[in-house]
PDB file of C-alpha atoms and ligand atoms in Angstrom:
ATOM      1  CA  LEU A  13      -9.670  -4.804   9.116  1.00 98.00           C
ATOM      2  CA  SER A  14     -13.277  -4.597   8.064  1.00 97.00           C
ATOM      3  CA  LEU A  15     -15.472  -7.073   9.859  1.00 93.00           C
ATOM      4  CA  ASN A  16     -18.882  -5.917   8.685  1.00 90.00           C
ATOM      5  CA  ASN A  17     -20.441  -3.726   6.050  1.00 91.00           C
ATOM      6  CA  ARG A  18     -22.450  -1.123   7.891  1.00 90.00           C
ATOM      7  CA  PRO A  19     -23.362   1.899   5.746  1.00 90.00           C
ATOM      8  CA  ASN A  20     -21.469   5.134   6.455  1.00 92.00           C
ATOM      9  CA  LYS A  21     -18.895   3.276   8.500  1.00 96.00           C
ATOM     10  CA  LYS A  22     -16.113   5.253  10.140  1.00 97.00           C
ATOM     11  CA  ALA A  23     -12.494   4.207  10.400  1.00 98.00           C
ATOM     12  CA  MET A  24      -9.271   4.420  12.358  1.00 98.00           C
ATOM     13  CA  TRP A  25      -5.804   4.612  10.815  1.00 99.00           C
ATOM     14  CA  ILE A  26      -2.744   3.212  12.592  1.00 99.00           C
ATOM     15  CA  ASP A  27       0.757   3.517  11.181  1.00 99.00           C
ATOM     16  CA  CYS A  28       3.898   1.961  12.549  1.00 99.00           C
ATOM     17  CA  GLY A  29       7.563   2.186  11.706  1.00 98.00           C
ATOM     18  CA  ILE A  30       7.897   5.795  10.525  1.00 98.00           C
ATOM     19  CA  HIS A  31      11.260   5.776  12.296  1.00 99.00           C
ATOM     20  CA  ALA A  32      13.434   2.835  11.325  1.00 99.00           C
ATOM     21  CA  ARG A  33      15.063   2.010  14.654  1.00 99.00           C
ATOM     22  CA  GLU A  34      11.862   2.013  16.711  1.00 99.00           C
ATOM     23  CA  TRP A  35      11.352  -1.728  16.340  1.00 98.00           C
ATOM     24  CA  ILE A  36       8.594  -2.090  18.908  1.00 99.00           C
ATOM     25  CA  SER A  37       6.399  -0.041  16.579  1.00 99.00           C
ATOM     26  CA  PRO A  38       6.017  -2.482  13.628  1.00 98.00           C
ATOM     27  CA  ALA A  39       5.656  -5.223  16.240  1.00 98.00           C
ATOM     28  CA  PHE A  40       2.662  -3.362  17.656  1.00 99.00           C
ATOM     29  CA  CYS A  41       0.911  -3.166  14.278  1.00 99.00           C
ATOM     30  CA  LEU A  42       1.273  -6.917  13.785  1.00 98.00           C
ATOM     31  CA  ILE A  43       0.157  -7.736  17.313  1.00 98.00           C
ATOM     32  CA  PHE A  44      -2.816  -5.412  16.867  1.00 98.00           C
ATOM     33  CA  VAL A  45      -3.944  -7.250  13.729  1.00 98.00           C
ATOM     34  CA  HIS A  46      -3.408 -10.634  15.367  1.00 98.00           C
ATOM     35  CA  TYR A  47      -5.301  -9.573  18.484  1.00 98.00           C
ATOM     36  CA  SER A  48      -8.191  -8.181  16.434  1.00 98.00           C
ATOM     37  CA  LEU A  49      -8.576 -11.358  14.404  1.00 97.00           C
ATOM     38  CA  SER A  50      -8.186 -13.615  17.453  1.00 98.00           C
ATOM     39  CA  PHE A  51     -10.459 -11.794  19.869  1.00 98.00           C
ATOM     40  CA  TYR A  52     -13.234 -10.339  17.709  1.00 97.00           C
ATOM     41  CA  ASN A  53     -16.394 -11.823  19.235  1.00 97.00           C
ATOM     42  CA  GLN A  54     -14.408 -12.873  22.334  1.00 98.00           C
ATOM     43  CA  ASN A  55     -13.293  -9.606  23.912  1.00 98.00           C
ATOM     44  CA  PRO A  56     -16.106  -7.044  24.208  1.00 98.00           C
ATOM     45  CA  ASP A  57     -13.873  -3.982  23.662  1.00 98.00           C
ATOM     46  CA  ILE A  58     -12.292  -5.056  20.382  1.00 98.00           C
ATOM     47  CA  THR A  59     -15.654  -6.423  19.256  1.00 98.00           C
ATOM     48  CA  GLN A  60     -17.342  -3.089  19.841  1.00 97.00           C
ATOM     49  CA  ILE A  61     -14.533  -1.231  18.123  1.00 98.00           C
ATOM     50  CA  LEU A  62     -14.534  -3.445  15.029  1.00 98.00           C
ATOM     51  CA  ASP A  63     -18.334  -3.479  14.885  1.00 97.00           C
ATOM     52  CA  ASN A  64     -18.263   0.304  14.667  1.00 97.00           C
ATOM     53  CA  MET A  65     -15.165   1.092  12.643  1.00 98.00           C
ATOM     54  CA  ASP A  66     -12.818  -0.265  10.033  1.00 98.00           C
ATOM     55  CA  VAL A  67      -9.120  -0.112  10.858  1.00 98.00           C
ATOM     56  CA  TYR A  68      -6.417   0.696   8.323  1.00 98.00           C
ATOM     57  CA  VAL A  69      -3.090  -0.681   9.520  1.00 98.00           C
ATOM     58  CA  MET A  70       0.194   0.311   7.882  1.00 98.00           C
ATOM     59  CA  PRO A  71       2.764  -1.994   9.519  1.00 98.00           C
ATOM     60  CA  VAL A  72       5.932  -0.283   8.260  1.00 98.00           C
ATOM     61  CA  MET A  73       5.787   3.216   6.800  1.00 98.00           C
ATOM     62  CA  ASN A  74       9.553   3.313   6.258  1.00 98.00           C
ATOM     63  CA  PRO A  75      10.495  -0.091   4.815  1.00 98.00           C
ATOM     64  CA  ASP A  76      13.889   0.909   3.370  1.00 98.00           C
ATOM     65  CA  GLY A  77      15.020   2.412   6.652  1.00 98.00           C
ATOM     66  CA  TYR A  78      13.660  -0.553   8.590  1.00 98.00           C
ATOM     67  CA  LYS A  79      15.556  -3.011   6.412  1.00 98.00           C
ATOM     68  CA  TYR A  80      18.703  -0.930   6.856  1.00 98.00           C
ATOM     69  CA  THR A  81      18.422  -1.261  10.647  1.00 98.00           C
ATOM     70  CA  TRP A  82      18.355  -5.045  10.255  1.00 98.00           C
ATOM     71  CA  THR A  83      21.354  -5.179   7.927  1.00 98.00           C
ATOM     72  CA  LYS A  84      23.661  -2.147   8.315  1.00 98.00           C
ATOM     73  CA  ASN A  85      22.958   0.271  11.166  1.00 98.00           C
ATOM     74  CA  ARG A  86      20.604  -0.612  14.004  1.00 98.00           C
ATOM     75  CA  MET A  87      20.236   3.055  15.031  1.00 98.00           C
ATOM     76  CA  TRP A  88      19.110   4.459  11.652  1.00 98.00           C
ATOM     77  CA  ARG A  89      16.055   6.762  11.921  1.00 99.00           C
ATOM     78  CA  LYS A  90      15.254   8.310   8.515  1.00 98.00           C
ATOM     79  CA  ASN A  91      14.242   6.804   5.189  1.00 98.00           C
ATOM     80  CA  ARG A  92      17.001   5.947   2.660  1.00 98.00           C
ATOM     81  CA  SER A  93      16.435   8.485  -0.096  1.00 98.00           C
ATOM     82  CA  SER A  94      19.464  10.062  -1.746  1.00 96.00           C
ATOM     83  CA  LYS A  95      19.776  13.553  -3.118  1.00 89.00           C
ATOM     84  CA  LYS A  96      21.927  15.422  -5.594  1.00 87.00           C
ATOM     85  CA  ASN A  97      24.694  17.657  -4.158  1.00 89.00           C
ATOM     86  CA  THR A  98      25.063  15.743  -0.893  1.00 92.00           C
ATOM     87  CA  SER A  99      26.354  12.361   0.142  1.00 96.00           C
ATOM     88  CA  CYS A 100      24.054  12.341   3.158  1.00 98.00           C
ATOM     89  CA  ILE A 101      21.151   9.923   3.001  1.00 98.00           C
ATOM     90  CA  GLY A 102      17.623  10.050   4.272  1.00 98.00           C
ATOM     91  CA  VAL A 103      14.724  12.295   5.261  1.00 98.00           C
ATOM     92  CA  ASP A 104      12.974  12.208   8.628  1.00 98.00           C
ATOM     93  CA  LEU A 105       9.492  11.221   7.470  1.00 99.00           C
ATOM     94  CA  ASN A 106       8.021  12.717  10.633  1.00 98.00           C
ATOM     95  CA  ARG A 107       9.364  16.130   9.594  1.00 98.00           C
ATOM     96  CA  ASN A 108       8.214  15.834   5.967  1.00 99.00           C
ATOM     97  CA  PHE A 109       4.478  16.530   6.356  1.00 99.00           C
ATOM     98  CA  ASP A 110       2.948  19.929   5.642  1.00 98.00           C
ATOM     99  CA  ALA A 111       2.446  21.226   9.187  1.00 98.00           C
ATOM    100  CA  ASN A 112       4.643  24.291   9.808  1.00 98.00           C
ATOM    101  CA  TRP A 113       7.097  22.367   7.665  1.00 98.00           C
ATOM    102  CA  CYS A 114      10.803  22.811   8.449  1.00 98.00           C
ATOM    103  CA  THR A 115      10.435  25.453  11.131  1.00 98.00           C
ATOM    104  CA  ILE A 116      12.109  25.194  14.576  1.00 98.00           C
ATOM    105  CA  GLY A 117      12.481  21.555  15.587  1.00 98.00           C
ATOM    106  CA  ALA A 118      13.368  20.311  12.089  1.00 98.00           C
ATOM    107  CA  SER A 119      16.506  20.792  10.021  1.00 98.00           C
ATOM    108  CA  PRO A 120      17.104  21.823   6.382  1.00 98.00           C
ATOM    109  CA  ASP A 121      20.471  20.004   6.521  1.00 97.00           C
ATOM    110  CA  PRO A 122      20.336  16.589   4.758  1.00 97.00           C
ATOM    111  CA  CYS A 123      23.037  15.303   7.090  1.00 97.00           C
ATOM    112  CA  GLU A 124      20.892  15.764  10.200  1.00 98.00           C
ATOM    113  CA  GLU A 125      18.660  13.153  11.841  1.00 98.00           C
ATOM    114  CA  ILE A 126      15.687  15.536  11.678  1.00 98.00           C
ATOM    115  CA  TYR A 127      16.129  16.597   8.032  1.00 98.00           C
ATOM    116  CA  CYS A 128      12.758  17.809   6.748  1.00 98.00           C
ATOM    117  CA  GLY A 129      13.328  16.971   3.047  1.00 98.00           C
ATOM    118  CA  ALA A 130      13.391  19.282   0.024  1.00 97.00           C
ATOM    119  CA  PHE A 131       9.711  20.237   0.321  1.00 98.00           C
ATOM    120  CA  PRO A 132       6.599  18.909   2.142  1.00 98.00           C
ATOM    121  CA  GLU A 133       5.657  15.369   1.021  1.00 98.00           C
ATOM    122  CA  SER A 134       8.868  15.161  -1.029  1.00 98.00           C
ATOM    123  CA  GLU A 135       9.245  11.510  -0.024  1.00 98.00           C
ATOM    124  CA  PRO A 136       7.290   8.625  -1.584  1.00 98.00           C
ATOM    125  CA  GLU A 137       6.423   7.252   1.857  1.00 98.00           C
ATOM    126  CA  SER A 138       4.919  10.455   3.267  1.00 98.00           C
ATOM    127  CA  LEU A 139       3.281  11.356  -0.058  1.00 98.00           C
ATOM    128  CA  ALA A 140       1.556   7.971  -0.290  1.00 98.00           C
ATOM    129  CA  VAL A 141       0.250   8.188   3.266  1.00 98.00           C
ATOM    130  CA  ALA A 142      -0.847  11.816   2.826  1.00 98.00           C
ATOM    131  CA  ASN A 143      -2.678  10.944  -0.409  1.00 98.00           C
ATOM    132  CA  PHE A 144      -4.454   8.018   1.226  1.00 98.00           C
ATOM    133  CA  LEU A 145      -5.521  10.060   4.246  1.00 98.00           C
ATOM    134  CA  ARG A 146      -6.657  12.967   2.044  1.00 98.00           C
ATOM    135  CA  SER A 147      -8.860  10.695  -0.011  1.00 98.00           C
ATOM    136  CA  HIS A 148     -10.340   8.950   3.062  1.00 98.00           C
ATOM    137  CA  LYS A 149     -10.548  11.859   5.467  1.00 97.00           C
ATOM    138  CA  ASP A 150     -14.340  11.885   5.602  1.00 97.00           C
ATOM    139  CA  SER A 151     -14.470   8.371   7.005  1.00 97.00           C
ATOM    140  CA  ILE A 152     -11.270   8.314   9.063  1.00 98.00           C
ATOM    141  CA  GLN A 153     -12.014   9.629  12.550  1.00 98.00           C
ATOM    142  CA  ILE A 154      -8.864   8.548  14.384  1.00 98.00           C
ATOM    143  CA  TYR A 155      -5.243   8.949  13.282  1.00 99.00           C
ATOM    144  CA  LEU A 156      -2.684   7.093  15.336  1.00 99.00           C
ATOM    145  CA  SER A 157       1.062   6.900  14.800  1.00 99.00           C
ATOM    146  CA  ILE A 158       3.177   4.465  16.821  1.00 99.00           C
ATOM    147  CA  HIS A 159       6.734   5.347  17.861  1.00 98.00           C
ATOM    148  CA  SER A 160       9.185   4.660  20.662  1.00 98.00           C
ATOM    149  CA  TYR A 161      10.560   5.253  23.159  1.00 98.00           C
ATOM    150  CA  SER A 162       9.692   7.240  26.371  1.00 98.00           C
ATOM    151  CA  GLN A 163       6.121   6.128  27.228  1.00 98.00           C
ATOM    152  CA  MET A 164       4.076   9.116  26.128  1.00 98.00           C
ATOM    153  CA  LEU A 165       0.648   9.665  24.651  1.00 98.00           C
ATOM    154  CA  ILE A 166       0.893  12.793  22.520  1.00 98.00           C
ATOM    155  CA  ILE A 167      -1.855  15.036  21.140  1.00 98.00           C
ATOM    156  CA  PRO A 168      -1.599  18.073  18.799  1.00 98.00           C
ATOM    157  CA  TYR A 169       0.083  20.343  18.489  1.00 98.00           C
ATOM    158  CA  SER A 170       3.752  19.467  18.180  1.00 98.00           C
ATOM    159  CA  CYS A 171       4.394  21.927  15.341  1.00 98.00           C
ATOM    160  CA  SER A 172       3.508  25.008  17.419  1.00 98.00           C
ATOM    161  CA  MET A 173       2.591  25.978  20.952  1.00 97.00           C
ATOM    162  CA  ASP A 174      -1.071  26.338  19.924  1.00 97.00           C
ATOM    163  CA  GLU A 175      -3.745  24.379  21.691  1.00 98.00           C
ATOM    164  CA  ALA A 176      -5.921  22.116  19.560  1.00 98.00           C
ATOM    165  CA  GLU A 177      -9.495  23.311  19.152  1.00 98.00           C
ATOM    166  CA  ASN A 178     -10.812  20.131  20.870  1.00 98.00           C
ATOM    167  CA  HIS A 179      -7.907  20.062  23.331  1.00 98.00           C
ATOM    168  CA  SER A 180      -9.982  19.163  26.367  1.00 98.00           C
ATOM    169  CA  ASP A 181     -11.538  16.129  24.622  1.00 98.00           C
ATOM    170  CA  LEU A 182      -8.137  14.914  23.433  1.00 98.00           C
ATOM    171  CA  TYR A 183      -6.522  15.560  26.778  1.00 98.00           C
ATOM    172  CA  GLU A 184      -9.245  13.665  28.633  1.00 98.00           C
ATOM    173  CA  MET A 185      -8.742  10.706  26.284  1.00 98.00           C
ATOM    174  CA  VAL A 186      -4.960  10.407  26.753  1.00 98.00           C
ATOM    175  CA  LYS A 187      -5.361  10.969  30.472  1.00 98.00           C
ATOM    176  CA  GLN A 188      -7.831   8.099  30.704  1.00 98.00           C
ATOM    177  CA  ALA A 189      -5.634   5.919  28.508  1.00 98.00           C
ATOM    178  CA  ALA A 190      -2.611   6.577  30.731  1.00 98.00           C
ATOM    179  CA  GLU A 191      -4.686   5.834  33.823  1.00 98.00           C
ATOM    180  CA  ASN A 192      -5.809   2.526  32.352  1.00 98.00           C
ATOM    181  CA  ILE A 193      -2.238   1.545  31.472  1.00 98.00           C
ATOM    182  CA  ARG A 194      -1.197   2.382  34.988  1.00 98.00           C
ATOM    183  CA  ARG A 195      -4.070   0.468  36.543  1.00 98.00           C
ATOM    184  CA  TYR A 196      -3.614  -2.683  34.453  1.00 98.00           C
ATOM    185  CA  TYR A 197       0.156  -2.813  33.998  1.00 98.00           C
ATOM    186  CA  ARG A 198       1.649  -0.436  36.592  1.00 98.00           C
ATOM    187  CA  SER A 199       3.547   1.486  33.888  1.00 98.00           C
ATOM    188  CA  VAL A 200       3.785   5.258  33.855  1.00 98.00           C
ATOM    189  CA  TYR A 201       2.909   7.100  30.637  1.00 98.00           C
ATOM    190  CA  THR A 202       3.002  10.873  30.450  1.00 98.00           C
ATOM    191  CA  TYR A 203       0.610  12.701  28.138  1.00 98.00           C
ATOM    192  CA  GLY A 204      -0.199  16.065  26.590  1.00 98.00           C
ATOM    193  CA  PRO A 205       0.405  18.250  23.545  1.00 98.00           C
ATOM    194  CA  GLY A 206       3.672  17.338  21.804  1.00 98.00           C
ATOM    195  CA  ALA A 207       5.267  20.773  21.847  1.00 97.00           C
ATOM    196  CA  LYS A 208       4.774  21.073  25.602  1.00 96.00           C
ATOM    197  CA  THR A 209       5.327  17.415  26.520  1.00 95.00           C
ATOM    198  CA  ILE A 210       8.453  16.627  24.468  1.00 93.00           C
ATOM    199  CA  TYR A 211       9.633  19.331  22.101  1.00 94.00           C
ATOM    200  CA  LEU A 212       8.625  21.498  19.168  1.00 96.00           C
ATOM    201  CA  ALA A 213       8.712  19.200  16.148  1.00 98.00           C
ATOM    202  CA  PRO A 214       7.050  20.501  12.965  1.00 98.00           C
ATOM    203  CA  GLY A 215       6.141  18.476   9.874  1.00 98.00           C
ATOM    204  CA  GLY A 216       4.730  15.520  11.789  1.00 98.00           C
ATOM    205  CA  SER A 217       2.012  13.239  10.467  1.00 98.00           C
ATOM    206  CA  ASP A 218      -0.226  13.665  13.526  1.00 98.00           C
ATOM    207  CA  ASP A 219      -0.472  17.474  13.276  1.00 98.00           C
ATOM    208  CA  TRP A 220      -0.956  17.278   9.517  1.00 98.00           C
ATOM    209  CA  ALA A 221      -3.742  14.685   9.857  1.00 98.00           C
ATOM    210  CA  TYR A 222      -5.347  16.841  12.540  1.00 98.00           C
ATOM    211  CA  ASN A 223      -5.254  19.897  10.290  1.00 98.00           C
ATOM    212  CA  ILE A 224      -6.986  18.136   7.377  1.00 98.00           C
ATOM    213  CA  GLY A 225      -9.865  17.345   9.741  1.00 98.00           C
ATOM    214  CA  ILE A 226      -9.019  14.075  11.495  1.00 98.00           C
ATOM    215  CA  LYS A 227      -9.779  15.542  14.882  1.00 98.00           C
ATOM    216  CA  TYR A 228      -8.745  12.567  16.997  1.00 98.00           C
ATOM    217  CA  SER A 229      -5.046  12.459  16.211  1.00 98.00           C
ATOM    218  CA  PHE A 230      -2.400  10.858  18.413  1.00 98.00           C
ATOM    219  CA  THR A 231       1.227   9.771  18.528  1.00 98.00           C
ATOM    220  CA  PHE A 232       2.170   7.078  21.014  1.00 98.00           C
ATOM    221  CA  GLU A 233       5.704   6.592  22.261  1.00 98.00           C
ATOM    222  CA  LEU A 234       5.875   3.019  23.550  1.00 98.00           C
ATOM    223  CA  GLN A 235       8.325   1.417  26.013  1.00 98.00           C
ATOM    224  CA  ASP A 236      10.608   1.958  27.542  1.00 98.00           C
ATOM    225  CA  ARG A 237      11.670   5.096  29.450  1.00 98.00           C
ATOM    226  CA  GLY A 238      15.336   4.809  28.452  1.00 98.00           C
ATOM    227  CA  HIS A 239      16.821   1.688  30.013  1.00 98.00           C
ATOM    228  CA  TYR A 240      16.963  -0.281  26.760  1.00 98.00           C
ATOM    229  CA  GLY A 241      15.657   2.566  24.607  1.00 98.00           C
ATOM    230  CA  PHE A 242      15.314   1.496  20.982  1.00 98.00           C
ATOM    231  CA  LEU A 243      16.938  -1.867  21.842  1.00 98.00           C
ATOM    232  CA  LEU A 244      13.941  -3.177  23.754  1.00 98.00           C
ATOM    233  CA  PRO A 245      14.495  -6.931  24.169  1.00 98.00           C
ATOM    234  CA  PRO A 246      12.094  -9.483  22.660  1.00 98.00           C
ATOM    235  CA  SER A 247      10.850 -10.501  26.116  1.00 98.00           C
ATOM    236  CA  HIS A 248       9.338  -7.008  26.474  1.00 98.00           C
ATOM    237  CA  ILE A 249       7.435  -6.961  23.176  1.00 98.00           C
ATOM    238  CA  GLN A 250       4.163  -8.429  24.404  1.00 98.00           C
ATOM    239  CA  GLY A 251       4.032  -6.268  27.530  1.00 98.00           C
ATOM    240  CA  ALA A 252       4.814  -3.077  25.643  1.00 98.00           C
ATOM    241  CA  CYS A 253       2.155  -3.848  23.033  1.00 98.00           C
ATOM    242  CA  ASN A 254      -0.456  -4.721  25.658  1.00 98.00           C
ATOM    243  CA  GLU A 255      -0.003  -1.243  27.111  1.00 98.00           C
ATOM    244  CA  ALA A 256      -0.467   0.369  23.707  1.00 98.00           C
ATOM    245  CA  LEU A 257      -3.470  -1.843  23.024  1.00 98.00           C
ATOM    246  CA  ILE A 258      -5.281  -0.702  26.134  1.00 98.00           C
ATOM    247  CA  ALA A 259      -4.600   2.917  25.154  1.00 99.00           C
ATOM    248  CA  VAL A 260      -5.978   2.300  21.642  1.00 99.00           C
ATOM    249  CA  LYS A 261      -9.069   0.669  23.097  1.00 98.00           C
ATOM    250  CA  THR A 262      -9.650   3.498  25.569  1.00 98.00           C
ATOM    251  CA  ILE A 263      -9.448   6.120  22.837  1.00 98.00           C
ATOM    252  CA  ALA A 264     -11.410   4.265  20.149  1.00 98.00           C
ATOM    253  CA  LEU A 265     -14.246   3.411  22.529  1.00 98.00           C
ATOM    254  CA  LYS A 266     -14.411   7.026  23.692  1.00 98.00           C
ATOM    255  CA  VAL A 267     -14.539   8.316  20.106  1.00 98.00           C
ATOM    256  CA  ILE A 268     -17.294   5.830  19.250  1.00 97.00           C
ATOM    257  CA  GLU A 269     -19.256   6.860  22.324  1.00 97.00           C
ATOM    258  CA  LYS A 270     -18.832  10.584  21.594  1.00 96.00           C
ATOM    259  CA  THR A 271     -19.496  10.576  17.872  1.00 94.00           C
ATOM    260  CA  GLN A 272     -21.339   7.480  16.778  1.00 84.00           C
ATOM    261  CA  THR A 273     -23.881   6.856  19.528  1.00 63.00           C
ATOM    262  CA  GLU A 274     -24.757  10.548  19.677  1.00 48.00           C
ATOM    263  CA  THR A 275     -25.297  11.020  15.972  1.00 43.00           C
ATOM    264  CA  GLY A 276     -26.089   7.452  14.878  1.00 44.00           C
ATOM    265  CA  PRO A 277     -29.785   7.260  15.768  1.00 44.00           C
ATOM    266  CA  ARG A 278     -30.478  10.746  14.410  1.00 43.00           C
ATOM    267  CA  GLU A 279     -28.775   9.980  11.100  1.00 45.00           C
ATOM    268  CA  THR A 280     -30.811   6.843  10.544  1.00 45.00           C
ATOM    269  CA  ALA A 281     -34.112   8.391  11.748  1.00 43.00           C
TER     270      ALA A 281
HETATM  271  O1  LIG B 313      10.248  13.458  17.115  1.00 62.58           O
HETATM  272  C1  LIG B 313       9.398  12.680  16.676  1.00 62.58           C
HETATM  273  O2  LIG B 313       9.115  12.588  15.481  1.00 62.58           O
HETATM  274  C2  LIG B 313       8.634  11.780  17.672  1.00 62.58           C
HETATM  275  N1  LIG B 313       9.524  11.314  18.694  1.00 62.58           N
HETATM  276  S1  LIG B 313      10.627  10.145  18.294  1.00 62.58           S
HETATM  277  O3  LIG B 313      11.511   9.973  19.446  1.00 62.58           O
HETATM  278  N2  LIG B 313       9.864   8.768  18.072  1.00 62.58           N
HETATM  279  O4  LIG B 313      11.300  10.538  17.117  1.00 62.58           O
HETATM  280  C3  LIG B 313       7.515  12.582  18.297  1.00 62.58           C
HETATM  281  C4  LIG B 313       6.442  12.978  17.337  1.00 62.58           C
HETATM  282  C5  LIG B 313       5.406  13.848  17.945  1.00 62.58           C
HETATM  283  N3  LIG B 313       4.597  14.478  16.920  1.00 62.58           N
HETATM  284  C6  LIG B 313       5.099  15.439  16.113  1.00 62.58           C
HETATM  285  N4  LIG B 313       6.290  15.925  16.242  1.00 62.58           N
HETATM  286  N5  LIG B 313       4.276  15.931  15.213  1.00 62.58           N
HETATM  287 ZN1  LIG B 314       9.727   7.989  16.217  1.00 62.58          ZN
END
């Protein structure tokens, strides 16, 4: 999404569908694109965001796994890659990035749901995304990965108990986003560093993106809190995505305010 051609324009990346069974996630990416194109120049928040940054949207990072959940096994998580010496299929793409790769919270066993792969970026899906982010890291300010479920807004780190260097900025952003969701939709989202909020989980895309310099890096876990889990019914799609949308807006506007209005006038002077 690139709605003007300002010089030195920054960008946000959003990926959906890393995990095959988390169907609300690809739905969010599509709704986000539709909302952006429908409400640019109508809604002031999305207008300000798209005036100040491009958005790269990857609607399904794990297309083989996603297809498999539609045709064979609704609860499949990993990709569908096969490997010599084992009949087990698939790598957890969110354990395949080079951030404390395959330490506690991931598994070297190809038969496990959290298999980390043979080496970091061994999978075409994670390699392609890592290559794209590496080559655009100077313009991409925000990395956002959409998952489900459990209603959480997660900041680095998940791959260790360390605190991110700009922890207080990140924490303030997810706190505000959760407050806005609560105020507008009465839904409760918890928030904080992954390792302390959910569990230690190394090799994730968010920590890796953070470590290459994309300092506003987030993973969202959308609805619900466990009632339907991954099987969120169609009637809940719009509501779940509206909650995520308000969180995206809160964070993007805050990043623009912090980085672009502060430095913008000086850069052009
Ligand atoms: O475990 C995961 O990959 C994510 N939770 S999920 O239930 N959707 O599988 C959480 C990812 C948090 N970030 C990292 N672990 N880096
Ligand atoms: Zn997930």
